[in-house]
Amino acid sequence: MRFAEESRHELHCSCLNTCNDPQGHSLFYDDMKTSSKKKSLNPADWEAATLDVIAHQGVSAVAVENIAKDLGVTKGSFYWHFANRKDLIISALKSWQRDDRAVIKEKIWSIKDPQERLNAWFSLSAQPLQSHLIYATLLADRQHDYVAKLLKEVTMERLAYLQKSYQAIGYPEDQAKQQALLAYSVYVGYLHMAKTLHGKFKDTDNIESYARYVAGQLIPSGKKPAAEG
Amino acid sequence: MRFAEESRHELHCSCLNTCNDPQGHSLFYDDMKTSSKKKSLNPADWEAATLDVIAHQGVSAVAVENIAKDLGVTKGSFYWHFANRKDLIISALKSWQRDDRAVIKEKIWSIKDPQERLNAWFSLSAQPLQSHLIYATLLADRQHDYVAKLLKEVTMERLAYLQKSYQAIGYPEDQAKQQALLAYSVYVGYLHMAKTLHGKFKDTDNIESYARYVAGQLIPSGKKPAAEG
DNA sequence: AAAAGTCAATACGCATGCGTATGGAAATAT
DNA sequence: ATATTTCCATACGCATGCGTATTGACTTTT
């Protein structure tokens, strides 16, 4: 057996069923034909399948034999790619963190105006991405030390760039810090709300309406969110 | 064996280690000496121990043999009180829901002025009660159908009384609905934030400061939160 | 005092799921 | 063509944890 040596990590985004993200996938694949079946699996495939499980059932639901079945192979194959279950989970989560950082860098920090940037962040946060689901489940899987560590890292990073944007708007440091905490709490709360009430969300017209309302409450003045529709 | 027949539910609040709530406990005990040991266990004891596990490790971490050990007995005793593991979990969660409703009724709805009532709610939400921890972990244990059902119920109830209070202040129905959703999202987000960052919370002075800030942002005008210190 | 009821200990069967051992087939290298 | 690497299947050992069966002690009732 050999183990993934912090290498060979193509981007992945499986999103088997419930996660309908409108991003472009095909950009990322270079090693396989986009439409046909692969002959064999690589660690990234296992990580993607693992993230699907984590997104919908949490870390403790990750079972190598089930994931193997999802991938159409048996457990025997797994231990060629990874040392053990924990290795798989940690690798998958690191991969998630990398992808998340990349998205923020591309889609948020590319925006220079801080107000527009905050609007873009709220807009991104309201989209049904698998990435959000993973974060939401991790929040309740803190028993595992490695999850707690990762979660703290990610959360601090996110709070930092929110605070930075609020300061760029003109908030003094202390208030920017609290406002970032408030905004981020709304994000986290929204994640759970959306899952908990799923159908019932139409009550308040729809999510778009609510998202605009929230942005209006949490972003001071100036430009409106890039309205369309 | 015999099973708990929807009866014999004294209030409970164990809070073994991490949950330091400053509420009065001894009020609730009537059937046992407050300081000495009980001779035998009843379903409420099992439910309380179960809620401790749920609060800190989630539903899937509930293991009857471990809980038995926590209570100083073996598994053999358990199946006299409950039919099975699922029965225990559901009973425990129902007990939690009952207690939660009771607290809201006593401490929130006893307040007539809607602004003060909202302030009281935010204040209650910021306190480190076991009840909050349980709610937070349930959010990620939605895979279990009974959890999803309960969660939806509880969330809808809470949104309803928040909306009601905002309407009592003068918000039109639609806006009150969105504002309730916003306020409740902040609550849920805060729960996770507090756990995720634990130590790091001192950065923004302390929680009190943040709680006042949030209340100031989410409750329109009028009275301030009952300031002390 | 005897019988019934209450709560708990021990021991067992069984399913799940992790990790290992071993062998095999297909691809790639030499 | 042969050897090596790569990826996977099968089979096993082992731990955990649920649920059951049986027995026993202690309490309450009669």
Short mmCIF file of C-alpha atoms (C1' of nucleotides) in Angstrom, two decimals:
data_model
loop_
_atom_site.label_atom_id
_atom_site.label_comp_id
_atom_site.label_asym_id
_atom_site.label_seq_id
_atom_site.Cartn_x
_atom_site.Cartn_y
_atom_site.Cartn_z
CA MET A 1 0.00 0.00 0.00
CA ARG A 2 1.00 3.55 -0.45
CA PHE A 3 -0.49 6.71 0.99
CA ALA A 4 -1.35 10.09 -0.37
CA GLU A 5 1.76 12.09 0.32
CA GLU A 6 0.20 15.55 0.38
CA SER A 7 0.31 15.46 -3.39
CA ARG A 8 -2.01 14.53 -6.24
CA HIS A 9 -4.99 16.64 -5.35
CA GLU A 10 -6.95 17.66 -8.34
CA LEU A 11 -9.97 19.78 -7.60
CA HIS A 12 -13.15 17.88 -7.16
CA CYS A 13 -16.77 18.65 -6.74
CA SER A 14 -19.01 15.69 -6.92
CA CYS A 15 -22.30 16.95 -5.53
CA LEU A 16 -24.09 13.73 -6.24
CA ASN A 17 -27.66 14.59 -5.59
CA THR A 18 -28.70 17.37 -3.27
CA CYS A 19 -26.06 19.90 -4.07
CA ASN A 20 -26.91 21.81 -7.20
CA ASP A 21 -24.14 24.26 -7.66
CA PRO A 22 -24.03 26.12 -10.94
CA GLN A 23 -20.26 26.39 -11.06
CA GLY A 24 -18.25 25.23 -14.01
CA HIS A 25 -16.77 21.83 -13.39
CA SER A 26 -15.12 20.82 -16.59
CA LEU A 27 -12.47 23.47 -16.21
CA PHE A 28 -10.67 21.44 -13.64
CA TYR A 29 -10.39 18.02 -15.19
CA ASP A 30 -7.26 17.34 -17.14
CA ASP A 31 -6.46 13.76 -16.42
CA MET A 32 -9.65 12.05 -17.50
CA LYS A 33 -12.16 12.25 -20.26
CA THR A 34 -14.94 14.47 -19.01
CA SER A 35 -17.75 12.23 -20.12
CA SER A 36 -16.54 8.64 -19.94
CA LYS A 37 -15.78 6.45 -16.97
CA LYS A 38 -12.43 6.30 -15.28
CA LYS A 39 -10.67 3.00 -15.10
CA SER A 40 -9.39 3.49 -11.60
CA LEU A 41 -9.83 5.75 -8.64
CA ASN A 42 -7.46 8.21 -7.04
CA PRO A 43 -7.43 9.77 -3.56
CA ALA A 44 -9.33 12.80 -4.80
CA ASP A 45 -12.26 10.57 -5.74
CA TRP A 46 -12.37 9.14 -2.25
CA GLU A 47 -12.14 12.57 -0.73
CA ALA A 48 -14.98 13.87 -2.85
CA ALA A 49 -17.21 10.97 -1.90
CA THR A 50 -16.27 11.47 1.73
CA LEU A 51 -17.19 15.13 1.58
CA ASP A 52 -20.58 14.19 0.22
CA VAL A 53 -21.16 12.00 3.24
CA ILE A 54 -19.90 14.66 5.62
CA ALA A 55 -22.08 17.28 4.00
CA HIS A 56 -25.25 15.29 4.49
CA GLN A 57 -24.62 13.02 7.45
CA GLY A 58 -21.65 14.34 9.34
CA VAL A 59 -18.19 13.08 10.09
CA SER A 60 -19.27 10.20 12.28
CA ALA A 61 -21.24 8.75 9.39
CA VAL A 62 -18.14 8.28 7.29
CA ALA A 63 -17.75 4.53 6.81
CA VAL A 64 -15.13 3.27 4.42
CA GLU A 65 -17.13 0.28 3.27
CA ASN A 66 -20.13 2.42 2.40
CA ILE A 67 -18.06 4.96 0.57
CA ALA A 68 -16.36 2.16 -1.29
CA LYS A 69 -19.77 0.92 -2.33
CA ASP A 70 -20.70 4.42 -3.50
CA LEU A 71 -17.59 4.41 -5.64
CA GLY A 72 -18.31 0.98 -7.03
CA VAL A 73 -15.38 -0.79 -5.43
CA THR A 74 -14.74 -2.68 -2.20
CA LYS A 75 -12.91 -1.82 0.94
CA GLY A 76 -9.78 -3.61 -0.21
CA SER A 77 -9.03 -0.76 -2.54
CA PHE A 78 -9.35 1.91 0.07
CA TYR A 79 -6.33 0.97 2.12
CA TRP A 80 -4.12 1.37 -0.87
CA HIS A 81 -4.94 5.06 -1.06
CA PHE A 82 -5.17 5.94 2.61
CA ALA A 83 -3.68 4.76 5.85
CA ASN A 84 -6.98 4.56 7.67
CA ARG A 85 -10.35 6.18 8.18
CA LYS A 86 -9.01 9.17 10.05
CA ASP A 87 -6.49 9.84 7.33
CA LEU A 88 -9.29 9.88 4.80
CA ILE A 89 -11.39 12.30 6.79
CA ILE A 90 -8.55 14.68 7.45
CA SER A 91 -7.45 14.61 3.83
CA ALA A 92 -10.99 15.28 2.68
CA LEU A 93 -11.39 18.18 5.07
CA LYS A 94 -8.10 19.70 4.05
CA SER A 95 -9.16 19.46 0.47
CA TRP A 96 -12.40 21.21 1.39
CA GLN A 97 -10.46 23.96 3.13
CA ARG A 98 -8.20 24.47 0.10
CA ASP A 99 -11.14 24.73 -2.25
CA ASP A 100 -12.94 27.10 0.06
CA ARG A 101 -9.95 29.40 0.29
CA ALA A 102 -9.63 29.36 -3.47
CA VAL A 103 -13.26 30.36 -3.98
CA ILE A 104 -12.99 33.23 -1.52
CA LYS A 105 -9.85 34.44 -3.19
CA GLU A 106 -11.32 34.30 -6.66
CA LYS A 107 -14.83 35.52 -6.07
CA ILE A 108 -14.55 37.80 -3.07
CA TRP A 109 -11.13 39.33 -2.86
CA SER A 110 -11.12 40.06 -6.55
CA ILE A 111 -13.68 42.75 -5.72
CA LYS A 112 -12.02 45.99 -4.72
CA ASP A 113 -14.93 48.03 -3.37
CA PRO A 114 -15.58 46.86 0.20
CA GLN A 115 -19.32 47.35 0.07
CA GLU A 116 -19.67 45.40 -3.12
CA ARG A 117 -17.38 42.82 -1.64
CA LEU A 118 -19.61 42.37 1.38
CA ASN A 119 -22.63 42.14 -0.86
CA ALA A 120 -20.91 39.48 -2.89
CA TRP A 121 -20.11 37.59 0.28
CA PHE A 122 -23.70 37.63 1.48
CA SER A 123 -24.82 36.55 -1.95
CA LEU A 124 -22.33 33.71 -2.01
CA SER A 125 -23.37 32.65 1.46
CA ALA A 126 -26.97 32.27 0.44
CA GLN A 127 -26.21 29.91 -2.41
CA PRO A 128 -26.80 26.19 -1.83
CA LEU A 129 -23.21 25.05 -2.15
CA GLN A 130 -21.92 21.82 -0.76
CA SER A 131 -19.17 23.80 0.90
CA HIS A 132 -21.70 25.43 3.21
CA LEU A 133 -23.27 22.13 4.13
CA ILE A 134 -19.92 20.76 5.13
CA TYR A 135 -19.20 23.71 7.33
CA ALA A 136 -22.59 23.37 8.95
CA THR A 137 -22.13 19.71 9.83
CA LEU A 138 -18.62 20.29 11.09
CA LEU A 139 -20.00 22.66 13.66
CA ALA A 140 -21.59 19.72 15.39
CA ASP A 141 -18.68 17.35 14.95
CA ARG A 142 -16.37 19.26 17.20
CA GLN A 143 -15.86 16.26 19.48
CA HIS A 144 -13.11 15.19 17.10
CA ASP A 145 -10.04 17.20 17.85
CA TYR A 146 -9.00 17.56 14.25
CA VAL A 147 -12.43 18.95 13.38
CA ALA A 148 -12.27 21.45 16.21
CA LYS A 149 -8.87 22.61 15.07
CA LEU A 150 -9.87 23.02 11.46
CA LEU A 151 -13.09 24.74 12.39
CA LYS A 152 -11.33 27.28 14.51
CA GLU A 153 -8.91 28.05 11.71
CA VAL A 154 -11.60 28.48 9.11
CA THR A 155 -13.81 30.55 11.33
CA MET A 156 -11.03 32.88 12.37
CA GLU A 157 -10.02 33.39 8.76
CA ARG A 158 -13.54 34.22 7.73
CA LEU A 159 -14.11 36.58 10.61
CA ALA A 160 -10.84 38.27 9.73
CA TYR A 161 -11.77 39.08 6.18
CA LEU A 162 -15.24 40.20 7.17
CA GLN A 163 -13.75 42.51 9.75
CA LYS A 164 -11.29 43.80 7.18
CA SER A 165 -14.08 44.67 4.80
CA TYR A 166 -16.06 46.45 7.47
CA GLN A 167 -13.00 48.43 8.45
CA ALA A 168 -12.45 49.31 4.81
CA ILE A 169 -15.94 50.75 4.79
CA GLY A 170 -15.08 52.94 7.73
CA TYR A 171 -16.00 51.02 10.87
CA PRO A 172 -13.54 51.45 13.73
CA GLU A 173 -11.71 48.27 14.62
CA ASP A 174 -13.76 47.28 17.64
CA GLN A 175 -17.07 47.80 15.99
CA ALA A 176 -15.88 46.09 12.82
CA LYS A 177 -14.97 43.09 14.91
CA GLN A 178 -18.39 42.89 16.49
CA GLN A 179 -20.14 43.55 13.23
CA ALA A 180 -18.15 40.76 11.58
CA LEU A 181 -19.15 38.43 14.36
CA LEU A 182 -22.77 39.43 13.92
CA ALA A 183 -22.70 39.01 10.16
CA TYR A 184 -21.01 35.67 10.42
CA SER A 185 -23.49 34.48 13.01
CA VAL A 186 -26.25 35.31 10.60
CA TYR A 187 -24.51 33.22 7.98
CA VAL A 188 -24.15 30.22 10.26
CA GLY A 189 -27.67 30.57 11.54
CA TYR A 190 -29.02 30.83 8.05
CA LEU A 191 -27.32 27.59 7.07
CA HIS A 192 -29.15 25.68 9.73
CA MET A 193 -32.40 27.47 9.21
CA ALA A 194 -32.40 26.59 5.55
CA LYS A 195 -31.90 22.91 6.32
CA THR A 196 -34.27 22.79 9.24
CA LEU A 197 -37.20 24.48 7.59
CA HIS A 198 -36.44 23.59 3.98
CA GLY A 199 -39.93 23.72 2.49
CA LYS A 200 -41.22 26.38 4.83
CA PHE A 201 -38.90 29.00 3.50
CA LYS A 202 -41.34 30.16 0.87
CA ASP A 203 -43.32 31.84 3.61
CA THR A 204 -41.21 34.94 3.38
CA ASP A 205 -41.62 35.12 -0.38
CA ASN A 206 -38.33 33.38 -1.04
CA ILE A 207 -34.73 33.34 -0.04
CA GLU A 208 -33.81 36.14 -2.39
CA SER A 209 -36.10 38.49 -0.54
CA TYR A 210 -34.66 37.47 2.78
CA ALA A 211 -31.09 37.76 1.55
CA ARG A 212 -31.74 41.31 0.41
CA TYR A 213 -33.32 42.12 3.73
CA VAL A 214 -30.35 40.80 5.64
CA ALA A 215 -27.86 42.63 3.46
CA GLY A 216 -29.84 45.79 3.98
CA GLN A 217 -29.64 45.32 7.73
CA LEU A 218 -25.98 44.42 7.91
CA ILE A 219 -24.33 46.52 5.23
CA PRO A 220 -24.59 50.19 6.04
CA SER A 221 -25.31 52.42 3.06
CA GLY A 222 -24.15 52.89 -0.51
CA LYS A 223 -24.63 50.47 -3.34
CA LYS A 224 -27.32 47.87 -3.42
CA PRO A 225 -26.62 44.22 -4.15
CA ALA A 226 -26.16 43.69 -7.88
CA ALA A 227 -29.86 43.45 -8.61
CA GLU A 228 -31.04 41.18 -11.37
CA GLY A 229 -34.52 39.71 -11.86
CA MET B 1 -39.50 -5.12 31.79
CA ARG B 2 -41.76 -2.17 31.73
CA PHE B 3 -41.55 1.02 29.75
CA ALA B 4 -41.99 4.67 30.54
CA GLU B 5 -45.60 5.29 29.68
CA GLU B 6 -45.41 9.02 28.94
CA SER B 7 -45.58 9.59 32.68
CA ARG B 8 -43.19 10.10 35.59
CA HIS B 9 -41.13 12.96 34.29
CA GLU B 10 -39.67 15.10 36.97
CA LEU B 11 -37.64 18.03 35.81
CA HIS B 12 -33.96 17.44 35.53
CA CYS B 13 -30.85 19.39 34.86
CA SER B 14 -27.67 17.56 35.48
CA CYS B 15 -24.99 19.60 33.71
CA LEU B 16 -22.19 17.34 34.79
CA ASN B 17 -19.11 19.19 33.76
CA THR B 18 -18.98 21.74 30.98
CA CYS B 19 -22.33 23.36 31.47
CA ASN B 20 -22.07 25.99 34.15
CA ASP B 21 -25.50 27.45 34.41
CA PRO B 22 -26.13 29.72 37.33
CA GLN B 23 -29.79 28.78 37.67
CA GLY B 24 -31.22 27.37 40.84
CA HIS B 25 -31.43 23.61 40.70
CA SER B 26 -32.68 22.56 44.05
CA LEU B 27 -36.07 24.07 43.38
CA PHE B 28 -37.02 21.18 41.21
CA TYR B 29 -36.18 18.17 43.30
CA ASP B 30 -38.95 16.88 45.49
CA ASP B 31 -38.61 13.14 45.37
CA MET B 32 -35.06 12.70 46.55
CA LYS B 33 -32.79 14.09 49.18
CA THR B 34 -30.87 16.88 47.53
CA SER B 35 -27.53 15.87 48.92
CA SER B 36 -27.56 12.12 49.46
CA LYS B 37 -27.56 9.28 46.98
CA LYS B 38 -30.66 7.71 45.50
CA LYS B 39 -31.19 4.01 45.94
CA SER B 40 -32.43 3.39 42.44
CA LEU B 41 -32.77 5.14 39.12
CA ASN B 42 -35.84 6.24 37.24
CA PRO B 43 -36.36 7.13 33.57
CA ALA B 44 -35.76 10.81 34.27
CA ASP B 45 -32.24 10.01 35.43
CA TRP B 46 -31.51 8.18 32.22
CA GLU B 47 -32.97 11.01 30.19
CA ALA B 48 -30.86 13.60 31.98
CA ALA B 49 -27.69 11.61 31.41
CA THR B 50 -28.67 11.14 27.79
CA LEU B 51 -29.17 14.85 27.33
CA ASP B 52 -25.72 15.47 28.70
CA VAL B 53 -24.29 13.21 26.05
CA ILE B 54 -26.40 14.79 23.33
CA ALA B 55 -25.38 18.26 24.44
CA HIS B 56 -21.70 17.54 24.16
CA GLN B 57 -21.34 14.75 21.62
CA GLY B 58 -24.54 14.57 19.65
CA VAL B 59 -27.27 12.01 19.21
CA SER B 60 -25.14 9.42 17.48
CA ALA B 61 -22.83 9.31 20.49
CA VAL B 62 -25.59 8.05 22.75
CA ALA B 63 -24.56 4.56 23.83
CA VAL B 64 -26.57 2.80 26.48
CA GLU B 65 -23.62 1.01 27.99
CA ASN B 66 -21.67 4.21 28.43
CA ILE B 67 -24.60 6.04 29.91
CA ALA B 68 -25.16 3.14 32.25
CA LYS B 69 -21.57 3.46 33.35
CA ASP B 70 -22.06 7.19 33.92
CA LEU B 71 -24.99 6.35 36.15
CA GLY B 72 -23.07 3.71 38.04
CA VAL B 73 -25.07 0.72 36.82
CA THR B 74 -24.83 -1.74 33.94
CA LYS B 75 -26.82 -2.12 30.79
CA GLY B 76 -29.04 -4.78 32.31
CA SER B 77 -30.91 -2.11 34.18
CA PHE B 78 -31.55 0.07 31.17
CA TYR B 79 -33.96 -2.25 29.41
CA TRP B 80 -36.22 -2.26 32.36
CA HIS B 81 -36.86 1.48 31.94
CA PHE B 82 -36.87 1.80 28.16
CA ALA B 83 -37.72 -0.35 25.21
CA ASN B 84 -34.53 0.42 23.33
CA ARG B 85 -31.99 3.08 22.47
CA LYS B 86 -34.30 5.02 20.20
CA ASP B 87 -36.98 5.11 22.86
CA LEU B 88 -34.46 6.60 25.25
CA ILE B 89 -33.36 9.28 22.83
CA ILE B 90 -36.87 10.30 21.91
CA SER B 91 -37.94 10.40 25.54
CA ALA B 92 -34.95 12.50 26.43
CA LEU B 93 -35.59 14.93 23.61
CA LYS B 94 -39.26 15.26 24.49
CA SER B 95 -38.26 16.01 28.03
CA TRP B 96 -35.89 18.69 26.73
CA GLN B 97 -38.65 20.21 24.64
CA ARG B 98 -41.00 20.32 27.61
CA ASP B 99 -38.44 22.02 29.80
CA ASP B 100 -37.60 24.48 27.09
CA ARG B 101 -41.23 25.45 26.61
CA ALA B 102 -41.60 25.88 30.34
CA VAL B 103 -38.63 28.22 30.56
CA ILE B 104 -39.89 30.36 27.70
CA LYS B 105 -43.29 30.56 29.28
CA GLU B 106 -41.96 31.53 32.67
CA LYS B 107 -39.14 33.85 31.76
CA ILE B 108 -40.18 35.37 28.46
CA TRP B 109 -43.92 35.45 28.13
CA SER B 110 -44.30 36.71 31.66
CA ILE B 111 -42.92 40.00 30.35
CA LYS B 112 -45.62 42.18 28.93
CA ASP B 113 -43.66 44.92 27.16
CA PRO B 114 -42.52 43.51 23.78
CA GLN B 115 -39.24 45.38 23.71
CA GLU B 116 -38.26 44.23 27.15
CA ARG B 117 -39.39 40.78 26.17
CA LEU B 118 -37.07 40.72 23.19
CA ASN B 119 -34.26 42.00 25.34
CA ALA B 120 -34.92 39.25 27.80
CA TRP B 121 -34.87 36.71 25.00
CA PHE B 122 -31.52 37.89 23.70
CA SER B 123 -30.17 37.86 27.20
CA LEU B 124 -31.44 34.34 27.79
CA SER B 125 -29.97 33.23 24.50
CA ALA B 126 -26.52 34.39 25.43
CA GLN B 127 -26.41 32.39 28.64
CA PRO B 128 -24.48 29.12 28.65
CA LEU B 129 -27.40 26.78 29.25
CA GLN B 130 -27.36 23.12 28.44
CA SER B 131 -30.59 23.64 26.57
CA HIS B 132 -28.79 25.71 23.96
CA LEU B 133 -26.08 23.14 23.51
CA ILE B 134 -28.65 20.48 22.85
CA TYR B 135 -30.36 22.57 20.24
CA ALA B 136 -27.03 23.25 18.57
CA THR B 137 -26.08 19.61 18.30
CA LEU B 138 -29.53 18.61 17.09
CA LEU B 139 -29.05 20.90 14.14
CA ALA B 140 -26.43 18.53 12.83
CA ASP B 141 -28.26 15.34 13.75
CA ARG B 142 -31.05 15.88 11.29
CA GLN B 143 -30.34 12.58 9.54
CA HIS B 144 -32.56 10.96 12.15
CA ASP B 145 -36.14 11.53 11.17
CA TYR B 146 -37.32 12.06 14.71
CA VAL B 147 -34.70 14.73 15.24
CA ALA B 148 -35.68 16.52 12.06
CA LYS B 149 -39.31 16.50 13.11
CA LEU B 150 -38.63 17.82 16.58
CA LEU B 151 -36.26 20.44 15.30
CA LYS B 152 -38.77 21.77 12.85
CA GLU B 153 -41.38 22.01 15.57
CA VAL B 154 -39.12 23.81 18.00
CA THR B 155 -37.77 26.18 15.41
CA MET B 156 -41.19 27.12 14.10
CA GLU B 157 -42.42 27.78 17.62
CA ARG B 158 -39.49 30.01 18.39
CA LEU B 159 -39.77 31.92 15.16
CA ALA B 160 -43.45 32.39 15.88
CA TYR B 161 -42.98 34.05 19.21
CA LEU B 162 -40.17 36.21 17.95
CA GLN B 163 -42.34 37.35 15.09
CA LYS B 164 -45.16 38.02 17.51
CA SER B 165 -42.97 40.23 19.64
CA TYR B 166 -41.73 42.18 16.65
CA GLN B 167 -45.28 42.69 15.48
CA ALA B 168 -46.21 43.87 18.96
CA ILE B 169 -43.51 46.50 18.63
CA GLY B 170 -45.03 47.71 15.42
CA TYR B 171 -43.38 45.80 12.59
CA PRO B 172 -45.73 44.84 9.77
CA GLU B 173 -46.23 41.09 9.45
CA ASP B 174 -43.88 40.48 6.55
CA GLN B 175 -41.03 42.46 8.00
CA ALA B 176 -41.61 40.95 11.44
CA LYS B 177 -41.26 37.52 9.87
CA GLN B 178 -37.97 38.38 8.24
CA GLN B 179 -36.69 40.13 11.30
CA ALA B 180 -37.56 37.11 13.43
CA LEU B 181 -35.67 34.92 11.01
CA LEU B 182 -32.72 37.26 11.19
CA ALA B 183 -32.72 37.43 14.96
CA TYR B 184 -33.05 33.71 15.27
CA SER B 185 -30.21 33.15 12.82
CA VAL B 186 -28.05 35.31 14.98
CA TYR B 187 -28.97 33.16 17.95
CA VAL B 188 -28.10 29.93 16.19
CA GLY B 189 -24.93 31.38 14.76
CA TYR B 190 -23.89 32.65 18.12
CA LEU B 191 -24.28 29.21 19.66
CA HIS B 192 -21.78 27.74 17.28
CA MET B 193 -19.47 30.68 17.40
CA ALA B 194 -19.25 30.46 21.16
CA LYS B 195 -18.30 26.80 21.01
CA THR B 196 -15.98 27.12 18.07
CA LEU B 197 -13.96 30.01 19.36
CA HIS B 198 -14.42 29.50 23.08
CA GLY B 199 -11.24 31.08 24.39
CA LYS B 200 -10.95 33.64 21.64
CA PHE B 201 -14.13 35.40 22.63
CA LYS B 202 -12.38 37.78 24.96
CA ASP B 203 -11.07 39.63 21.94
CA THR B 204 -14.20 41.72 21.76
CA ASP B 205 -14.00 42.58 25.44
CA ASN B 206 -16.46 39.89 26.44
CA ILE B 207 -19.75 38.37 25.56
CA GLU B 208 -21.73 40.94 27.46
CA SER B 209 -20.44 43.63 25.20
CA TYR B 210 -21.28 41.66 22.11
CA ALA B 211 -24.74 40.79 23.40
CA ARG B 212 -25.51 44.46 23.95
CA TYR B 213 -24.23 45.26 20.49
CA VAL B 214 -26.45 42.65 18.90
CA ALA B 215 -29.49 43.73 20.85
CA GLY B 216 -28.82 47.29 19.78
CA GLN B 217 -28.71 46.20 16.16
CA LEU B 218 -31.76 43.96 16.22
CA ILE B 219 -34.15 45.67 18.58
CA PRO B 220 -35.26 49.00 17.19
CA SER B 221 -35.48 51.78 19.75
CA GLY B 222 -36.77 52.31 23.27
CA LYS B 223 -35.41 50.72 26.41
CA LYS B 224 -31.94 49.37 26.74
CA PRO B 225 -31.22 45.91 28.08
CA ALA B 226 -31.39 45.87 31.86
CA ALA B 227 -27.89 47.18 32.37
CA GLU B 228 -25.93 46.13 35.41
CA GLY B 229 -22.17 46.25 35.95
"C1'" DA C 1 -43.82 -15.06 56.57
"C1'" DA C 2 -44.70 -15.48 51.82
"C1'" DA C 3 -45.53 -13.56 47.40
"C1'" DA C 4 -45.15 -10.16 44.14
"C1'" DG C 5 -42.89 -6.20 42.31
"C1'" DT C 6 -38.74 -3.38 41.41
"C1'" DC C 7 -34.17 -2.60 39.93
"C1'" DA C 8 -29.68 -4.39 38.65
"C1'" DA C 9 -25.65 -7.92 37.26
"C1'" DT C 10 -23.94 -11.31 34.18
"C1'" DA C 11 -23.64 -13.69 30.07
"C1'" DC C 12 -24.78 -14.49 25.49
"C1'" DG C 13 -25.95 -13.82 20.35
"C1'" DC C 14 -25.59 -10.87 16.67
"C1'" DA C 15 -24.66 -7.00 13.47
"C1'" DT C 16 -21.61 -3.39 12.07
"C1'" DG C 17 -17.42 -1.61 10.88
"C1'" DC C 18 -12.24 -1.04 11.14
"C1'" DG C 19 -7.93 -2.86 9.77
"C1'" DT C 20 -4.91 -6.76 7.78
"C1'" DA C 21 -3.45 -10.49 4.82
"C1'" DT C 22 -3.26 -12.34 0.60
"C1'" DG C 23 -3.89 -12.99 -4.08
"C1'" DG C 24 -5.15 -11.46 -8.77
"C1'" DA C 25 -5.79 -8.72 -12.96
"C1'" DA C 26 -4.67 -4.93 -15.80
"C1'" DA C 27 -1.54 -1.39 -17.05
"C1'" DT C 28 3.12 0.22 -17.53
"C1'" DA C 29 7.96 -0.27 -17.69
"C1'" DT C 30 12.19 -2.57 -19.19
"C1'" DA D 1 7.98 -10.90 -23.28
"C1'" DT D 2 8.69 -10.48 -18.71
"C1'" DA D 3 8.73 -7.91 -14.54
"C1'" DT D 4 6.93 -4.37 -11.82
"C1'" DT D 5 3.64 -1.22 -10.48
"C1'" DT D 6 -1.03 -0.06 -9.73
"C1'" DC D 7 -5.53 -0.90 -8.22
"C1'" DC D 8 -9.00 -3.99 -6.49
"C1'" DA D 9 -11.51 -8.51 -4.36
"C1'" DT D 10 -11.99 -11.85 -0.88
"C1'" DA D 11 -11.53 -13.44 3.56
"C1'" DC D 12 -10.35 -13.07 8.15
"C1'" DG D 13 -9.66 -11.22 13.09
"C1'" DC D 14 -11.20 -8.07 16.28
"C1'" DA D 15 -13.65 -4.40 18.87
"C1'" DT D 16 -17.88 -2.03 19.76
"C1'" DG D 17 -22.46 -1.78 20.80
"C1'" DC D 18 -27.47 -3.26 20.65
"C1'" DG D 19 -30.82 -6.33 22.45
"C1'" DT D 20 -32.21 -10.69 25.14
"C1'" DA D 21 -32.18 -14.23 28.70
"C1'" DT D 22 -31.48 -15.43 33.12
"C1'" DT D 23 -30.71 -14.84 37.74
"C1'" DG D 24 -30.52 -12.31 42.10
"C1'" DA D 25 -31.22 -8.95 45.76
"C1'" DC D 26 -33.95 -5.72 47.89
"C1'" DT D 27 -38.50 -3.64 48.69
"C1'" DT D 28 -43.36 -3.58 49.11
"C1'" DT D 29 -47.58 -5.79 49.50
"C1'" DT D 30 -50.76 -9.24 51.36
#
